[in-house]
Short mmCIF file of C-alpha atoms in Angstrom, two decimals:
data_model
loop_
_atom_site.label_atom_id
_atom_site.label_comp_id
_atom_site.label_asym_id
_atom_site.label_seq_id
_atom_site.Cartn_x
_atom_site.Cartn_y
_atom_site.Cartn_z
CA MET A 1 -0.06 -0.20 -0.11
CA ILE A 2 1.14 3.45 -0.28
CA ASN A 3 1.93 5.38 2.80
CA LYS A 4 0.58 8.81 2.94
CA VAL A 5 1.54 9.76 6.55
CA VAL A 6 3.34 12.77 7.28
CA LYS A 7 4.20 13.26 10.98
CA ASP A 8 2.55 16.66 12.01
CA ALA A 9 0.34 19.28 10.29
CA GLU A 10 3.45 21.65 9.93
CA THR A 11 4.67 19.34 7.37
CA ALA A 12 1.68 18.64 5.84
CA ILE A 13 0.93 22.42 4.68
CA ALA A 14 5.15 23.00 4.19
CA ASP A 15 4.41 23.53 0.46
CA ILE A 16 1.33 25.40 0.60
CA LYS A 17 2.31 29.31 -0.52
CA ASP A 18 0.70 32.54 -0.38
CA GLY A 19 -2.12 33.13 -2.91
CA VAL A 20 -3.62 29.55 -3.29
CA ILE A 21 -7.31 28.45 -3.38
CA LEU A 22 -7.95 26.42 -0.46
CA MET A 23 -10.98 23.97 0.51
CA VAL A 24 -11.62 23.71 4.32
CA GLY A 25 -13.91 21.50 5.57
CA GLY A 26 -16.65 21.65 8.30
CA PHE A 27 -19.87 23.55 9.37
CA GLY A 28 -19.71 25.91 11.64
CA LEU A 29 -16.93 24.78 14.03
CA CYS A 30 -17.86 20.86 13.39
CA GLY A 31 -15.41 18.90 11.67
CA ILE A 32 -12.73 21.29 10.77
CA PRO A 33 -9.34 20.89 10.19
CA GLU A 34 -8.18 22.55 13.94
CA ASN A 35 -4.05 21.52 13.68
CA SER A 36 -3.85 22.70 10.05
CA ILE A 37 -5.63 25.82 10.37
CA ALA A 38 -3.00 26.42 13.37
CA ALA A 39 -0.02 25.57 11.33
CA LEU A 40 -1.54 28.33 8.48
CA LEU A 41 -1.78 30.38 11.38
CA LYS A 42 1.51 29.93 12.53
CA LYS A 43 3.20 30.15 9.19
CA ASN A 44 1.38 33.08 8.24
CA ILE A 45 0.60 32.41 4.81
CA LYS A 46 -1.03 35.22 3.11
CA LYS A 47 -3.79 35.90 0.21
CA LEU A 48 -5.67 32.69 0.64
CA THR A 49 -8.57 32.30 -1.30
CA CYS A 50 -10.98 29.91 1.32
CA ILE A 51 -13.72 27.92 0.31
CA SER A 52 -15.80 26.73 3.44
CA ASN A 53 -19.33 26.91 4.24
CA ASN A 54 -18.67 29.39 7.05
CA ALA A 55 -15.59 31.62 8.11
CA GLY A 56 -15.18 30.47 11.84
CA VAL A 57 -16.22 32.52 14.64
CA ASP A 58 -13.97 35.49 16.06
CA ASP A 59 -11.38 33.33 17.58
CA PHE A 60 -11.31 30.01 16.54
CA GLY A 61 -11.76 28.19 12.94
CA LEU A 62 -11.14 30.22 9.93
CA GLY A 63 -11.92 33.01 12.06
CA LEU A 64 -7.97 32.83 13.72
CA LEU A 65 -6.58 33.38 9.98
CA LEU A 66 -9.11 36.38 9.69
CA LYS A 67 -8.05 37.83 12.73
CA SER A 68 -4.32 37.98 11.24
CA LYS A 69 -5.96 39.21 7.75
CA GLN A 70 -4.39 36.09 5.69
CA ILE A 71 -7.43 35.58 3.84
CA LYS A 72 -8.33 37.59 0.70
CA LYS A 73 -11.35 35.98 -0.14
CA MET A 74 -13.92 33.82 1.38
CA ILE A 75 -16.53 31.65 -0.59
CA SER A 76 -19.02 30.46 1.55
CA SER A 77 -22.70 29.96 2.14
CA TYR A 78 -23.29 31.66 5.57
CA VAL A 79 -20.81 33.84 7.10
CA GLY A 80 -22.45 35.02 10.38
CA GLU A 81 -21.02 34.95 13.80
CA ASN A 82 -17.96 36.91 13.50
CA GLU A 83 -17.48 40.47 14.25
CA GLU A 84 -14.19 40.64 12.51
CA PHE A 85 -15.37 39.00 9.09
CA GLU A 86 -17.59 41.80 9.12
CA ARG A 87 -15.59 44.55 10.01
CA GLN A 88 -12.85 43.62 6.94
CA LEU A 89 -15.77 43.15 4.68
CA LEU A 90 -17.59 46.79 5.28
CA ALA A 91 -13.70 48.54 5.56
CA GLY A 92 -13.21 46.46 1.97
CA GLU A 93 -9.95 44.29 3.20
CA LEU A 94 -12.17 41.22 2.25
CA GLU A 95 -13.71 39.56 -0.74
CA VAL A 96 -16.82 37.27 -0.12
CA GLU A 97 -18.73 35.27 -2.43
CA LEU A 98 -22.32 33.81 -1.05
CA ILE A 99 -23.55 30.60 -2.70
CA PRO A 100 -26.73 28.60 -1.74
CA GLN A 101 -25.25 25.64 0.55
CA GLY A 102 -26.57 22.94 -1.67
CA THR A 103 -24.96 24.53 -5.03
CA LEU A 104 -22.06 25.06 -2.84
CA ALA A 105 -21.69 21.33 -1.77
CA GLU A 106 -22.57 19.94 -5.10
CA ARG A 107 -20.23 22.43 -6.92
CA ILE A 108 -17.10 21.07 -4.86
CA ARG A 109 -18.85 17.37 -5.09
CA ALA A 110 -18.38 18.06 -8.89
CA GLY A 111 -14.96 19.40 -9.07
CA GLY A 112 -14.26 16.37 -7.33
CA ALA A 113 -16.40 14.12 -9.51
CA GLY A 114 -14.89 15.54 -12.98
CA ILE A 115 -18.23 17.27 -14.05
CA PRO A 116 -17.15 20.92 -14.86
CA ALA A 117 -21.07 22.05 -14.54
CA PHE A 118 -24.57 21.38 -14.02
CA TYR A 119 -28.13 22.59 -13.43
CA THR A 120 -29.83 23.69 -9.99
CA PRO A 121 -33.53 25.75 -9.48
CA ALA A 122 -31.45 27.13 -6.36
CA GLY A 123 -31.21 31.09 -7.05
CA TYR A 124 -33.36 30.98 -10.12
CA GLY A 125 -34.97 34.54 -9.99
CA THR A 126 -32.45 36.07 -7.27
CA GLU A 127 -29.31 37.72 -7.64
CA VAL A 128 -27.37 34.75 -7.66
CA ALA A 129 -28.67 34.06 -11.01
CA GLU A 130 -27.19 37.42 -12.43
CA GLY A 131 -24.46 36.18 -15.22
CA LYS A 132 -25.42 32.99 -15.19
CA GLU A 133 -27.13 30.66 -17.95
CA VAL A 134 -30.57 29.72 -17.37
CA ARG A 135 -31.92 27.15 -18.96
CA GLU A 136 -35.75 25.33 -18.70
CA PHE A 137 -36.06 21.51 -18.21
CA GLU A 138 -39.63 19.71 -17.95
CA GLY A 139 -41.25 23.20 -17.17
CA LYS A 140 -38.95 24.58 -14.51
CA MET A 141 -35.77 27.03 -14.46
CA TYR A 142 -32.50 25.91 -13.65
CA LEU A 143 -29.05 27.85 -13.15
CA MET A 144 -25.91 26.37 -14.91
CA GLU A 145 -23.75 26.28 -11.94
CA GLN A 146 -19.62 24.93 -12.67
CA TRP A 147 -17.43 23.02 -10.65
CA LEU A 148 -15.22 24.26 -7.51
CA ARG A 149 -11.37 22.88 -7.49
CA ALA A 150 -8.82 23.54 -5.19
CA ASP A 151 -5.08 23.67 -5.12
CA PHE A 152 -5.32 22.20 -1.59
CA SER A 153 -8.35 20.87 0.02
CA ILE A 154 -7.84 20.07 4.16
CA VAL A 155 -10.34 17.57 5.74
CA LYS A 156 -10.59 16.46 8.92
CA ALA A 157 -11.90 13.15 9.69
CA TRP A 158 -12.35 10.81 12.79
CA LYS A 159 -10.41 7.79 11.78
CA GLY A 160 -7.90 7.11 9.24
CA ASP A 161 -5.48 5.09 8.09
CA THR A 162 -1.74 4.90 6.86
CA SER A 163 -3.38 4.35 3.13
CA GLY A 164 -5.34 7.34 3.27
CA ASN A 165 -8.79 6.12 3.84
CA LEU A 166 -11.29 8.43 6.22
CA ILE A 167 -14.33 7.80 7.97
CA TYR A 168 -15.78 10.69 9.57
CA LYS A 169 -17.99 11.33 12.68
CA GLY A 170 -21.47 12.48 13.24
CA THR A 171 -22.58 15.60 11.69
CA ALA A 172 -18.88 16.53 11.15
CA ARG A 173 -18.21 14.84 7.85
CA ASN A 174 -20.66 17.86 5.75
CA PHE A 175 -18.43 19.31 3.41
CA ASN A 176 -15.32 17.19 4.16
CA PRO A 177 -15.92 14.11 2.02
CA MET A 178 -16.50 16.59 -1.46
CA MET A 179 -13.76 18.60 -0.60
CA ALA A 180 -11.51 15.33 -0.31
CA ALA A 181 -12.27 15.00 -3.67
CA ALA A 182 -11.93 18.26 -5.21
CA GLY A 183 -8.43 18.94 -4.01
CA LYS A 184 -5.63 18.61 -6.36
CA ILE A 185 -3.62 17.79 -3.09
CA THR A 186 -5.67 16.91 -0.45
CA ILE A 187 -4.59 17.01 3.71
CA ALA A 188 -6.43 15.06 5.80
CA GLU A 189 -6.00 15.40 9.71
CA VAL A 190 -7.33 12.56 11.82
CA GLU A 191 -8.09 12.20 15.14
CA GLU A 192 -7.05 8.22 15.42
CA LEU A 193 -4.72 6.97 12.52
CA VAL A 194 -4.36 3.40 12.01
CA PRO A 195 -2.45 1.15 10.10
CA ALA A 196 -3.88 0.06 6.73
CA GLY A 197 -5.97 -3.00 7.39
CA GLU A 198 -7.31 -2.08 10.41
CA LEU A 199 -10.32 0.14 9.26
CA ASP A 200 -13.19 -2.08 7.69
CA PRO A 201 -13.30 -1.00 3.76
CA ASN A 202 -17.13 -1.57 4.05
CA ASN A 203 -17.53 1.39 6.40
CA ILE A 204 -14.54 3.76 4.80
CA HIS A 205 -16.46 7.03 3.65
CA THR A 206 -13.63 8.68 1.63
CA PRO A 207 -11.38 6.25 -0.26
CA GLY A 208 -7.71 6.76 -0.10
CA ILE A 209 -6.89 7.75 -3.52
CA TYR A 210 -8.83 11.43 -2.58
CA VAL A 211 -5.87 11.51 0.11
CA THR A 212 -2.26 12.80 -0.92
CA ARG A 213 -1.20 13.22 2.74
CA ILE A 214 -2.95 12.20 6.50
CA PHE A 215 -1.48 12.66 9.52
CA GLU A 216 -2.79 12.03 13.87
CA GLY A 217 -3.66 15.91 15.29
CA LYS A 218 -3.59 16.47 18.35
CA ASN A 219 -5.32 18.69 21.39
CA TYR A 220 -8.77 18.90 19.35
CA GLU A 221 -10.85 21.52 21.37
CA LYS A 222 -13.71 20.97 19.26
CA ARG A 223 -15.41 23.74 20.28
CA ILE A 224 -19.04 24.16 20.47
CA GLU A 225 -21.16 27.40 19.47
CA GLN A 226 -24.68 26.85 20.98
CA ARG A 227 -24.35 24.37 23.62
CA THR A 228 -28.19 23.64 24.17
CA ILE A 229 -29.06 20.96 26.45
CA THR A 230 -32.11 18.80 27.84
CA ALA A 231 -32.01 19.51 31.93
CA ASN A 232 -31.50 16.28 33.75
CA MET B 1 -54.52 38.29 20.88
CA ALA B 2 -51.72 37.89 18.54
CA LEU B 3 -49.69 34.83 19.05
CA ASP B 4 -46.44 34.57 20.11
CA LYS B 5 -43.67 32.71 18.55
CA PHE B 6 -44.48 29.47 20.55
CA GLY B 7 -48.18 29.39 19.80
CA ILE B 8 -47.09 29.97 16.00
CA ALA B 9 -45.01 26.95 16.73
CA LYS B 10 -47.79 25.02 18.31
CA ARG B 11 -50.28 26.14 15.29
CA ILE B 12 -47.78 25.01 12.46
CA ALA B 13 -46.89 21.69 14.36
CA GLN B 14 -50.47 20.83 13.12
CA GLU B 15 -49.41 20.63 9.44
CA VAL B 16 -47.21 18.11 10.01
CA LYS B 17 -48.74 14.76 9.12
CA ASP B 18 -47.84 11.05 9.85
CA GLY B 19 -44.78 9.49 7.63
CA PHE B 20 -43.40 13.41 6.98
CA TYR B 21 -39.61 14.13 6.35
CA VAL B 22 -39.72 17.41 7.61
CA ASN B 23 -36.67 20.26 7.20
CA LEU B 24 -37.14 23.03 10.00
CA GLY B 25 -35.40 26.29 9.89
CA ILE B 26 -33.79 28.25 12.18
CA GLY B 27 -35.88 30.50 15.04
CA ILE B 28 -39.58 29.62 15.42
CA PRO B 29 -39.37 26.69 12.90
CA THR B 30 -37.00 24.79 14.98
CA LEU B 31 -39.54 25.12 17.86
CA VAL B 32 -42.26 23.28 15.81
CA ALA B 33 -40.53 20.26 16.78
CA ASN B 34 -41.50 20.51 20.25
CA TYR B 35 -45.25 20.32 19.34
CA ILE B 36 -45.41 17.63 17.27
CA PRO B 37 -47.82 14.89 18.80
CA SER B 38 -46.26 11.42 19.65
CA THR B 39 -48.93 9.65 18.24
CA ILE B 40 -47.64 10.30 14.38
CA ASN B 41 -44.07 9.47 12.95
CA VAL B 42 -41.80 11.97 11.59
CA VAL B 43 -38.29 12.32 10.46
CA LEU B 44 -36.67 15.43 11.09
CA GLN B 45 -33.61 16.48 8.28
CA SER B 46 -30.66 18.72 9.21
CA GLU B 47 -29.17 20.07 6.03
CA ASN B 48 -25.66 19.49 7.74
CA GLY B 49 -26.63 15.90 7.46
CA LEU B 50 -28.89 13.92 9.54
CA LEU B 51 -32.33 12.40 9.12
CA GLY B 52 -33.52 11.92 12.78
CA ILE B 53 -32.81 14.74 14.91
CA GLY B 54 -33.60 13.99 18.45
CA PRO B 55 -33.79 16.00 21.25
CA PHE B 56 -31.15 18.37 22.99
CA PRO B 57 -28.82 16.29 25.01
CA HIS B 58 -28.39 15.93 28.81
CA GLU B 59 -25.29 17.37 29.75
CA GLN B 60 -23.70 14.26 30.05
CA ASP B 61 -24.32 13.25 26.62
CA VAL B 62 -23.56 16.54 24.76
CA ASP B 63 -21.12 15.51 21.91
CA PRO B 64 -19.36 18.62 19.64
CA ASP B 65 -19.67 16.22 16.48
CA LEU B 66 -23.44 16.17 16.51
CA ILE B 67 -25.35 19.73 15.75
CA ASN B 68 -28.18 21.01 13.87
CA ALA B 69 -27.99 23.26 11.19
CA GLY B 70 -28.21 26.33 13.56
CA LYS B 71 -25.16 24.98 15.40
CA GLN B 72 -26.82 23.29 18.20
CA THR B 73 -25.85 20.63 20.16
CA ILE B 74 -28.50 17.80 19.16
CA THR B 75 -29.09 13.89 19.74
CA MET B 76 -29.93 11.62 16.92
CA LEU B 77 -33.09 8.98 17.67
CA PRO B 78 -33.34 5.69 16.78
CA GLY B 79 -33.08 4.96 12.82
CA SER B 80 -31.15 7.95 12.31
CA ALA B 81 -28.85 8.03 9.20
CA LEU B 82 -25.60 10.67 8.72
CA PHE B 83 -24.59 11.67 5.05
CA ASN B 84 -22.26 14.40 3.45
CA SER B 85 -23.79 17.88 2.71
CA ALA B 86 -24.29 17.07 -1.09
CA GLU B 87 -26.01 14.19 -0.59
CA SER B 88 -28.49 16.18 2.07
CA PHE B 89 -29.17 18.58 -0.61
CA GLY B 90 -29.52 16.05 -2.98
CA MET B 91 -32.58 14.60 -1.02
CA ILE B 92 -33.75 18.11 -0.70
CA ARG B 93 -33.54 18.83 -4.35
CA SER B 94 -35.27 15.88 -5.64
CA GLY B 95 -38.25 16.23 -3.49
CA LYS B 96 -37.77 13.76 -1.18
CA ILE B 97 -38.57 16.04 1.99
CA HIS B 98 -42.17 16.56 2.31
CA LEU B 99 -42.28 19.75 3.78
CA THR B 100 -40.19 22.64 4.67
CA ILE B 101 -40.89 25.25 7.30
CA LEU B 102 -38.72 28.34 7.62
CA GLY B 103 -38.89 32.03 8.70
CA ALA B 104 -39.39 35.07 6.40
CA MET B 105 -38.65 38.99 6.22
CA GLU B 106 -41.28 39.08 3.32
CA VAL B 107 -44.02 36.85 1.33
CA SER B 108 -45.76 38.25 -1.67
CA GLU B 109 -49.14 37.30 -2.75
CA ASN B 110 -47.65 35.06 -5.51
CA GLY B 111 -45.77 33.05 -3.37
CA ASP B 112 -42.02 34.70 -3.53
CA ILE B 113 -40.08 34.67 -0.43
CA ALA B 114 -37.46 37.45 0.76
CA ASN B 115 -35.42 36.21 3.61
CA TRP B 116 -31.91 36.64 3.03
CA LYS B 117 -30.57 40.15 2.76
CA VAL B 118 -31.50 43.46 3.88
CA PRO B 119 -29.59 46.04 1.81
CA GLY B 120 -27.34 48.23 3.57
CA LYS B 121 -27.27 45.66 6.75
CA MET B 122 -24.27 43.18 7.00
CA VAL B 123 -24.98 40.05 4.69
CA LYS B 124 -24.51 36.98 6.52
CA GLY B 125 -25.27 34.65 3.51
CA MET B 126 -28.50 32.47 2.31
CA GLY B 127 -27.16 29.09 3.69
CA GLY B 128 -29.70 26.72 2.60
CA ALA B 129 -32.70 28.64 2.27
CA MET B 130 -32.35 29.52 -1.54
CA ASP B 131 -31.70 25.55 -2.20
CA LEU B 132 -35.11 24.71 0.06
CA VAL B 133 -37.36 26.94 -1.27
CA ALA B 134 -36.17 26.16 -4.70
CA SER B 135 -37.01 22.57 -4.36
CA ALA B 136 -39.49 21.71 -1.41
CA LYS B 137 -42.78 20.18 -2.57
CA ASN B 138 -44.41 22.25 0.19
CA ILE B 139 -43.38 24.86 2.09
CA ILE B 140 -45.08 26.49 5.06
CA VAL B 141 -43.54 30.30 6.21
CA ALA B 142 -43.26 31.03 10.23
CA MET B 143 -43.58 34.85 10.62
CA GLN B 144 -44.67 38.15 12.29
CA HIS B 145 -47.53 39.54 10.09
CA LYS B 146 -46.03 43.05 10.41
CA SER B 147 -42.89 44.35 11.01
CA LYS B 148 -41.56 45.96 14.58
CA ALA B 149 -42.81 49.37 12.27
CA GLY B 150 -45.99 48.13 11.97
CA GLU B 151 -45.32 47.97 8.12
CA SER B 152 -47.28 44.60 6.36
CA LYS B 153 -44.98 41.66 5.74
CA LEU B 154 -47.16 40.09 3.18
CA LEU B 155 -47.10 42.19 0.20
CA LYS B 156 -48.26 42.59 -3.45
CA GLN B 157 -44.74 42.52 -4.46
CA CYS B 158 -41.31 41.71 -2.08
CA SER B 159 -39.19 44.86 -1.92
CA LEU B 160 -36.30 43.12 -0.31
CA PRO B 161 -34.16 40.52 -2.67
CA ILE B 162 -36.08 37.81 -3.32
CA THR B 163 -34.65 34.02 -2.06
CA GLY B 164 -37.14 32.42 -3.56
CA LEU B 165 -40.19 32.70 -6.65
CA HIS B 166 -43.57 31.68 -6.27
CA CYS B 167 -42.67 28.52 -3.38
CA VAL B 168 -44.69 29.48 -0.56
CA LYS B 169 -48.07 27.50 0.17
CA LYS B 170 -49.02 28.38 3.61
CA ILE B 171 -48.29 31.33 6.07
CA VAL B 172 -48.80 31.02 9.53
CA THR B 173 -48.54 34.42 11.33
CA ASP B 174 -49.22 35.95 14.78
CA LEU B 175 -52.43 36.78 13.60
CA ALA B 176 -53.80 34.05 10.80
CA VAL B 177 -53.14 31.44 8.87
CA LEU B 178 -53.25 31.69 4.83
CA ASP B 179 -52.98 29.76 2.04
CA VAL B 180 -50.76 31.77 -0.53
CA LEU B 181 -53.59 30.57 -4.01
CA PRO B 182 -51.68 29.06 -7.16
CA GLY B 183 -53.40 32.57 -9.59
CA GLY B 184 -51.92 34.89 -6.86
CA GLY B 185 -53.43 36.18 -3.10
CA PHE B 186 -53.37 35.01 0.28
CA LYS B 187 -56.54 33.22 0.94
CA LEU B 188 -57.33 33.96 4.99
CA LEU B 189 -58.15 30.77 6.80
CA GLU B 190 -58.01 30.69 10.52
CA ARG B 191 -57.68 33.84 12.84
CA ALA B 192 -55.73 33.56 15.93
CA PRO B 193 -57.83 33.81 19.16
CA GLY B 194 -59.63 37.13 19.54
CA VAL B 195 -58.13 38.34 16.28
CA SER B 196 -60.46 40.37 14.29
CA VAL B 197 -60.97 39.90 10.28
CA GLU B 198 -60.77 43.59 10.03
CA GLU B 199 -57.73 43.71 11.83
CA ILE B 200 -56.07 41.39 9.37
CA LYS B 201 -57.41 43.09 6.42
CA ASP B 202 -55.95 46.02 7.65
CA SER B 203 -52.38 44.28 8.61
CA THR B 204 -52.26 42.71 4.82
CA GLU B 205 -50.90 44.94 2.03
CA GLY B 206 -51.23 41.95 -0.58
CA LYS B 207 -54.17 40.83 -2.14
CA LEU B 208 -56.58 39.17 0.77
CA ILE B 209 -59.14 36.76 -0.11
CA ILE B 210 -61.80 36.11 2.37
CA ASP B 211 -64.50 33.63 0.83
CA SER B 212 -66.42 32.87 3.89
CA ASP B 213 -68.80 34.92 6.24
CA THR B 214 -67.04 33.22 9.21
CA ILE B 215 -63.62 32.89 9.13
CA PRO B 216 -62.72 30.30 12.15
CA GLU B 217 -60.56 30.68 14.99
CA MET B 218 -56.99 28.81 15.29
CA THR B 219 -57.46 25.80 17.92
CA LEU B 220 -54.48 25.55 19.47
#
């Protein structure tokens, strides 16, 4: 088997340069590659275009890279919960492209599946449709949307093996599998890295072919945005 | 008496039928889950990748890897399924979700909805709203009938940027239950307890259709 293991986040991101297009997995703060974000922060890589459903919060997730002004452009579906984001946007320091969430997910999926474009009804008749081809199928109107691909995709999984196969947990799966497939180079960080052969092939979510490098992350904080509880 | 948000959620819960797969938006729609009778079987979808949303967890069961689309910690019910975001919107787009309940800032008499952007204010994004309204078979909107400034939010035409065209089928407000007719117009079905037809007329800018002498009060 091809061994894809690198020792840590710093090694995994060593060839990421200023100005690249990055896909970063996660929904809110759930399923984000915490170790890799910390390494990008430490290395101070700048002028990043980040494709990620959200932009983190002020002091965690991609919010850390926003605060240090390493992000030039965000491509997301929802960017609330972040005051620094708002400040930079209003000051003209940050570009943002907002995309309907299902369209974002499918554009990334298309990128990983080798499909340059597809039609979706989301956004027809809205400002999202501006400049896009519109076509009618069976009496309903659709917009043409194009694939998204990245120089680097950074994803987070629960378990992974030395061949790069990944298993996600709970709703931390979200955008990670499509992003893993849509990166020219894909970096996977996992909570538990095991030798090839230990994961049941029936249960693999992301086949190792999509993963270029894998490492076991440490000290996962897994911050919760809205801790909602049922009283005991 | 106009309904509070709990009253609106309670009334909407009556529209949820046995066997439905339902997507609940953030805000009042999330509250609807609390009023779905235990006598019917309903599966709630969270667009971040779960079918079978359960109640909020007990303190000792909180799992940061298990959240709903509002980023709240949740649990899974027996029979739940997990999947990725592309698959999640696939089931939305292909019409497998029977009912979508979401909030709105404005609805027009031909069923257009505006709920994602206010010009001049910080734009946070549409999230999954545009995908949901473009594809759902049945959309019920939970909203206040009027703005805080007293302006009607049930309009001839939306003034805010549109989220989707011709998609809203039913509206439950603090004052009334109304159907949006396929040919246009808000058909008044029910009044909130103690709210008069006159008050609903005065609060509705778009075409209001009243085809009965007696509009019943909601039963909550």
